[in-house]
Coordinates of N, CA and C in Angstrom, one line a residue:
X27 N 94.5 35.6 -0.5 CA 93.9 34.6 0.2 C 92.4 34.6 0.1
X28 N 91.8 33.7 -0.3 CA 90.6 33.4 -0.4 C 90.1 32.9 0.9
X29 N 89.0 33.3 1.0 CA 88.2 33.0 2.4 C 87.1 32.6 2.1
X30 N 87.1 31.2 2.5 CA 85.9 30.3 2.9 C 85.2 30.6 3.8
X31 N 83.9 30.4 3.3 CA 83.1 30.7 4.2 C 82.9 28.9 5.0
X32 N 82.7 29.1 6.5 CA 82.8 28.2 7.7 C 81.2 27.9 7.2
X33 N 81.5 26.8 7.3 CA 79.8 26.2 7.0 C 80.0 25.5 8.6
X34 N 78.8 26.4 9.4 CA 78.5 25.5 10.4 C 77.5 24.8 10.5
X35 N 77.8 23.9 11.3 CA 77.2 22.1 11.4 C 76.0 22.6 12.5
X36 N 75.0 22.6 12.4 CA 73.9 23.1 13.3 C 73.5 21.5 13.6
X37 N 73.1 21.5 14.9 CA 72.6 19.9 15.1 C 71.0 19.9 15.2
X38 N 70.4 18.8 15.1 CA 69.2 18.8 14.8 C 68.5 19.4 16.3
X39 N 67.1 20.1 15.8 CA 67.1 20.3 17.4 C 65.5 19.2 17.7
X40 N 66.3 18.9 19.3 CA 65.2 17.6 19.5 C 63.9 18.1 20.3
X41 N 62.7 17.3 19.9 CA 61.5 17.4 20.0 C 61.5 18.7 21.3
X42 N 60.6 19.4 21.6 CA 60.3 20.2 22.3 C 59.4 19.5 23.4
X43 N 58.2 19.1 22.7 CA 57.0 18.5 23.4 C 57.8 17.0 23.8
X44 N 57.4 17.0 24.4 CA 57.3 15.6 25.6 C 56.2 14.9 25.3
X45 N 56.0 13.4 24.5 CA 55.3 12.7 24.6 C 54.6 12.5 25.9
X46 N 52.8 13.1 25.8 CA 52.0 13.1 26.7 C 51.5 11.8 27.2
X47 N 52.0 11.5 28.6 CA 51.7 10.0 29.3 C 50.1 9.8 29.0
X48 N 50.5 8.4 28.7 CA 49.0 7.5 28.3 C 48.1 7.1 29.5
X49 N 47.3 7.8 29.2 CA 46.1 7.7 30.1 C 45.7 6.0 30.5
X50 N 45.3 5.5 31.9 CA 44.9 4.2 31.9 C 43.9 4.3 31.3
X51 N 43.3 2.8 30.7 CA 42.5 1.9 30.0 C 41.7 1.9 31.1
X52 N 40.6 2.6 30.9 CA 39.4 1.9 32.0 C 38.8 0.9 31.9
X53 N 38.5 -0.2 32.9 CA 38.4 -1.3 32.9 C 36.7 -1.1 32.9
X54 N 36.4 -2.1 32.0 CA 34.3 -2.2 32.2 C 34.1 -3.0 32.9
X55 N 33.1 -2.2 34.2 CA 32.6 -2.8 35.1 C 32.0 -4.4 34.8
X56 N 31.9 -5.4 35.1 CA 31.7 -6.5 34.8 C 30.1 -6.3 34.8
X57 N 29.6 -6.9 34.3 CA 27.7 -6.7 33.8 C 27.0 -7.6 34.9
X58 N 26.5 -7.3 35.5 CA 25.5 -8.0 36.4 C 24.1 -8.4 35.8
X59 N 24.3 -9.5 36.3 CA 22.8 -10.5 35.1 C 21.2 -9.5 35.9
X60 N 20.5 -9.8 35.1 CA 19.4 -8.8 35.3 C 18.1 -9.8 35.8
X61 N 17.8 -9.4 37.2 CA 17.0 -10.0 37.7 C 15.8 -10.7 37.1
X62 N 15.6 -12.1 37.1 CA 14.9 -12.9 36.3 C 13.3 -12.5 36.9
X63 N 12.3 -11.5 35.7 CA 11.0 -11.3 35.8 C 10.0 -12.4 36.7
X64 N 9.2 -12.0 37.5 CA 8.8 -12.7 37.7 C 6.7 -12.5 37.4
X65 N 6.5 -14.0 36.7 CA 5.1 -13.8 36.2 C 4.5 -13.7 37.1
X66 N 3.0 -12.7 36.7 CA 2.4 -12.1 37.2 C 0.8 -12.8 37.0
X67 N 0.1 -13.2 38.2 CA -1.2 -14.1 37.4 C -2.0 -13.1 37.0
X68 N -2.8 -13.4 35.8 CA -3.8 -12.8 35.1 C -4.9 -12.8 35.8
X69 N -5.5 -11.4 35.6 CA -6.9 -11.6 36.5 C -8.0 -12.3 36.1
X70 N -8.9 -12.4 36.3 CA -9.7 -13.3 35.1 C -10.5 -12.4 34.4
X71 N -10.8 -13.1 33.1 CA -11.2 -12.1 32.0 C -12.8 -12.0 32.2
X72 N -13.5 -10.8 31.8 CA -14.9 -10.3 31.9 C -15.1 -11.3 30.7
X73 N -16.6 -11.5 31.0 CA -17.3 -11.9 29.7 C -17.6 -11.1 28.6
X74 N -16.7 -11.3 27.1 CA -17.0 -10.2 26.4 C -18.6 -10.2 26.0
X75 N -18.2 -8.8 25.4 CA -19.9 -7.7 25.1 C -20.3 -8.6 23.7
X76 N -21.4 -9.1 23.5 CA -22.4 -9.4 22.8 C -22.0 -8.0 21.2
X77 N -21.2 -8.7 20.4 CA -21.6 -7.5 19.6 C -22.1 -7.7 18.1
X78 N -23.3 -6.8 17.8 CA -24.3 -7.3 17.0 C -23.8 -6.7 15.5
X79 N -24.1 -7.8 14.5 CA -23.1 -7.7 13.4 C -23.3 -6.5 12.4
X80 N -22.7 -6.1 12.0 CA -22.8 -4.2 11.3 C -23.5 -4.8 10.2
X81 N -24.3 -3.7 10.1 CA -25.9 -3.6 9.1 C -25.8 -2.8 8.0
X82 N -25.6 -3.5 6.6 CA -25.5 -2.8 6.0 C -26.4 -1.5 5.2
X83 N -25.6 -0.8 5.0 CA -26.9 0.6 4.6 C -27.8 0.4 3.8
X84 N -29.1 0.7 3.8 CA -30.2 0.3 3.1 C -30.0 0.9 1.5
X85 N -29.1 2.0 2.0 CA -29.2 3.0 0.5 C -28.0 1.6 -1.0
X86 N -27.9 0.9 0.0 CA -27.0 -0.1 -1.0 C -27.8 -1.3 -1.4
X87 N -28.7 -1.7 -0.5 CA -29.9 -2.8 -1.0 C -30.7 -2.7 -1.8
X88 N -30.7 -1.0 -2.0 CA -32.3 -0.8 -2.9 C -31.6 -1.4 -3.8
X89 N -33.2 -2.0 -4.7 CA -33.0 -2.7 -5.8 C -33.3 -2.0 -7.2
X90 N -32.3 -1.8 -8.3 CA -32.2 -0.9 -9.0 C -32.5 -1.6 -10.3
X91 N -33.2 -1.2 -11.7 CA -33.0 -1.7 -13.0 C -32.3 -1.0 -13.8
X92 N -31.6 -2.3 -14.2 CA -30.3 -1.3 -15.1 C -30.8 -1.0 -16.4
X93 N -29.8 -0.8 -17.1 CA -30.2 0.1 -19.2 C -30.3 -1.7 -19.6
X94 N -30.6 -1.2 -20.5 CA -30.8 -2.6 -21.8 C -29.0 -2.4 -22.0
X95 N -28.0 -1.4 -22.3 CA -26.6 -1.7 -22.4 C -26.0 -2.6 -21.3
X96 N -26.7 -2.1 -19.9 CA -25.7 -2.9 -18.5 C -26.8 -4.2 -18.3
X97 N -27.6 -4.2 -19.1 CA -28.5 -5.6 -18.6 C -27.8 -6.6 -19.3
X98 N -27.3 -6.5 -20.8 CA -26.7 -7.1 -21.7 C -25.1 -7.8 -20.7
X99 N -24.7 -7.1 -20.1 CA -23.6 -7.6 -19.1 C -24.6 -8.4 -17.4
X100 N -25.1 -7.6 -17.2 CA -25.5 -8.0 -15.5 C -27.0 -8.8 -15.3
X101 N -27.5 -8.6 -17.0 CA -28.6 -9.3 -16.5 C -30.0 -8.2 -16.2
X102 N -31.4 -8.6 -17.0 CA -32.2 -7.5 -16.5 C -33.1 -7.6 -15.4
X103 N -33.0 -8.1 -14.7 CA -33.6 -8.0 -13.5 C -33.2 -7.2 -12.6
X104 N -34.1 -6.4 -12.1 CA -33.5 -5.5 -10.8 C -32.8 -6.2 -10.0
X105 N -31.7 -5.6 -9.2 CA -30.8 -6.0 -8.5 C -30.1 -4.6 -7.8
X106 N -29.4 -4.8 -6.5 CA -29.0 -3.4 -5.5 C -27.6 -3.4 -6.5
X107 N -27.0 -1.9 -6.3 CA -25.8 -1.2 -6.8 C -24.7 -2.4 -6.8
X108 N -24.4 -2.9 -6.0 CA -23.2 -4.0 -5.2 C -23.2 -5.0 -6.2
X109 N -24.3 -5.5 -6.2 CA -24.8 -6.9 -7.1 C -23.9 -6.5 -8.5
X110 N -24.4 -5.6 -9.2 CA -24.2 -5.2 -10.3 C -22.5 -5.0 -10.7
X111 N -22.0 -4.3 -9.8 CA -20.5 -4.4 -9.6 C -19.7 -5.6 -9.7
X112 N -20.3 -6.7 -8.8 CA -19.8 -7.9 -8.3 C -20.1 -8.7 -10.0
X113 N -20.9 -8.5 -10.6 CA -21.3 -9.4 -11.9 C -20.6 -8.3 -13.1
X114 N -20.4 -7.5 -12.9 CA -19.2 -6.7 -13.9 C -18.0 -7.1 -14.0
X115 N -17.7 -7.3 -12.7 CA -16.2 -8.1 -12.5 C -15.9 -8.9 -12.6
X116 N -17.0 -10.0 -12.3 CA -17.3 -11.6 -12.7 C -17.2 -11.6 -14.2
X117 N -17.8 -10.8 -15.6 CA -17.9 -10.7 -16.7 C -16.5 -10.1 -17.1
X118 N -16.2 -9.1 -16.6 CA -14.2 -8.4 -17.2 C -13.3 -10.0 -16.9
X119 N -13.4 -10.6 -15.8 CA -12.3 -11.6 -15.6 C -12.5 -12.9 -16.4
X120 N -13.7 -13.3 -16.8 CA -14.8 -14.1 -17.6 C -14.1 -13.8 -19.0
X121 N -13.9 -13.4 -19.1 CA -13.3 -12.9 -20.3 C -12.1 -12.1 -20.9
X122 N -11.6 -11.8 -19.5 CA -9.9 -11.7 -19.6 C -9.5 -10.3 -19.8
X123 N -10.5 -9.2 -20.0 CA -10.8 -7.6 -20.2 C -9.6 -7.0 -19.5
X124 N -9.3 -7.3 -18.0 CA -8.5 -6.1 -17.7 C -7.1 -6.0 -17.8
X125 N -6.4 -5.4 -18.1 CA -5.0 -4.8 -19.0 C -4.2 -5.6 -18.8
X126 N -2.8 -6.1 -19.2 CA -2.1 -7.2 -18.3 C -0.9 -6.4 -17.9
X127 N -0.7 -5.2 -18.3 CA 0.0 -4.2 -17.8 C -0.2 -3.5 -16.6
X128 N -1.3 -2.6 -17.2 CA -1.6 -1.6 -16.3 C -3.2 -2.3 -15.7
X129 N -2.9 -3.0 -14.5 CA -4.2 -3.8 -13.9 C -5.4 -2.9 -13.7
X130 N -5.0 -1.5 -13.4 CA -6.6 -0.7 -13.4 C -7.4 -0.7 -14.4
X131 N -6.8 -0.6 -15.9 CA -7.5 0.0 -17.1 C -8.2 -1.7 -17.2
X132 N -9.5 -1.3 -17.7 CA -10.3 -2.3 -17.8 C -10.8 -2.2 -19.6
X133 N -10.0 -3.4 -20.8 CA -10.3 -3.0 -22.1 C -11.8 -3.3 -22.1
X134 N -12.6 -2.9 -23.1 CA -13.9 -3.0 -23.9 C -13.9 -4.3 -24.9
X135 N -15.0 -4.8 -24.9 CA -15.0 -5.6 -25.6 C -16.3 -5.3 -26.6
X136 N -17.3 -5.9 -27.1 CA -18.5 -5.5 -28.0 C -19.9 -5.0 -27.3
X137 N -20.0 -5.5 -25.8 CA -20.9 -5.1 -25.0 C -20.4 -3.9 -24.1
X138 N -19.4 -4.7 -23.6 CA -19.1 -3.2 -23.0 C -18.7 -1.5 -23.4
X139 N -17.9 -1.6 -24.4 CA -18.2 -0.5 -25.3 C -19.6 -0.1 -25.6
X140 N -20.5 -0.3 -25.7 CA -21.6 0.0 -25.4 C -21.9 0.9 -24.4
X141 N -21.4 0.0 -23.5 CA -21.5 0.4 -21.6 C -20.7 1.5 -21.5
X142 N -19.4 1.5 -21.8 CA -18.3 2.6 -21.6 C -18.8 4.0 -22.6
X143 N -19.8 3.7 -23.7 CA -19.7 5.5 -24.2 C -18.8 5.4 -25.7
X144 N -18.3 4.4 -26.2 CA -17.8 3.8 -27.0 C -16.3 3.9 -26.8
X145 N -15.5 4.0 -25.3 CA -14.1 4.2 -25.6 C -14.0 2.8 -25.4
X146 N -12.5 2.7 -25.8 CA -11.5 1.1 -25.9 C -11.7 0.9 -24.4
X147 N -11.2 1.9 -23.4 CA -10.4 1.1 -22.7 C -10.7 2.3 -21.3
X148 N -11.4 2.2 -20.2 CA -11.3 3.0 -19.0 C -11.0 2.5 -17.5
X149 N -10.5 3.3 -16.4 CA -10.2 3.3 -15.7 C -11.1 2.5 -14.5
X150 N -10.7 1.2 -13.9 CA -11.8 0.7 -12.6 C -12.4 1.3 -11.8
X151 N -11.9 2.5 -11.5 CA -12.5 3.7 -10.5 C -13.7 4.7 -11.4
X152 N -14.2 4.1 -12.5 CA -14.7 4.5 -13.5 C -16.2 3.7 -13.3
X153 N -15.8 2.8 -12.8 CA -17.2 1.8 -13.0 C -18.6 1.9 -12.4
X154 N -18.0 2.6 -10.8 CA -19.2 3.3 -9.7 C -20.2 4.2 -10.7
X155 N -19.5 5.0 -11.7 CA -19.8 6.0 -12.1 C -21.0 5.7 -13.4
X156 N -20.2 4.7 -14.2 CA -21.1 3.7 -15.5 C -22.1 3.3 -14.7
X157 N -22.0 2.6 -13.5 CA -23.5 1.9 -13.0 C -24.3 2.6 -13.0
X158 N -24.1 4.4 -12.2 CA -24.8 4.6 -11.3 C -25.8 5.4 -12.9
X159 N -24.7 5.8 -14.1 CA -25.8 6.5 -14.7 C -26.7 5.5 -15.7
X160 N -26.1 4.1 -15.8 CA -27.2 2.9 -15.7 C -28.0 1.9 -15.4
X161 N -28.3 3.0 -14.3 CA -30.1 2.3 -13.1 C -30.9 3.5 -13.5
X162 N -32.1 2.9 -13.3 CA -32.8 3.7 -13.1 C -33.8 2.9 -11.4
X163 N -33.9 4.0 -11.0 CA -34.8 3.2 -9.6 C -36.0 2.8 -9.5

């Protein structure tokens, strides 16, 4: 006699945990409109202060003569530091000089090379520097 082995039928075993009761939905307090500001009169205004218009520094008016190189651009007549800048840039745009790339570099043209020391092409922040070492006071 052969003997079977009894296969027993095990039943599934059911959940252990207990679905945990759902918490109520708290309700949002309803919003209460916010008290409408109320304007406030302005006091009246002081008479403003007298203010006297800023003076520029003398060390910028002196009037300087430039080289026979930066006269050929600005002109030889003495003229203050400022002047001379303002007609440099008036002459670069006059003639189309500054880079169409890179807007700082400012190219040379037959005078200005001159002016620059003979390079093609220098930097705007360059120019304080060109003036200053052609004045003489």
């Amino acid at each position: 006699m052969a003997k079977k082995a009894a296969k027993k039928k095990v039943a599934p075993k059911k959940a252990a945990k207990k679905a945990a009761p759902k918490k109520a939905a708290k309700k949002a307090a309803p919003k209460k409109a916010a008290p409408k500001k109320v304007a406030k009169k302005a006091a009246p205004k002081k008479a403003a202060k007298k203010v006297a218009k800023r003076k520029p520094n003398a060390a910028f008016m002196v009037a300087l003569t430039p080289s026979e190189s930066l006269g050929a651009v600005v002109g030889s007549k003495p003229m203050p530091r400022t002047e001379m800048i303002k007609k440099i840039w008036d002459y670069i745009k006059k003639n189309k000089l500054q880079d169409n790339k890179n807007r700082r570099m400012i190219n040379a043209d037959e005078k200005l090379k001159v002016l620059f020391g003979g390079k093609k092409q220098i930097s705007m922040f360059d120019l304080a520097k060109i003036v200053n070492d052609n004045v003489s006071k």
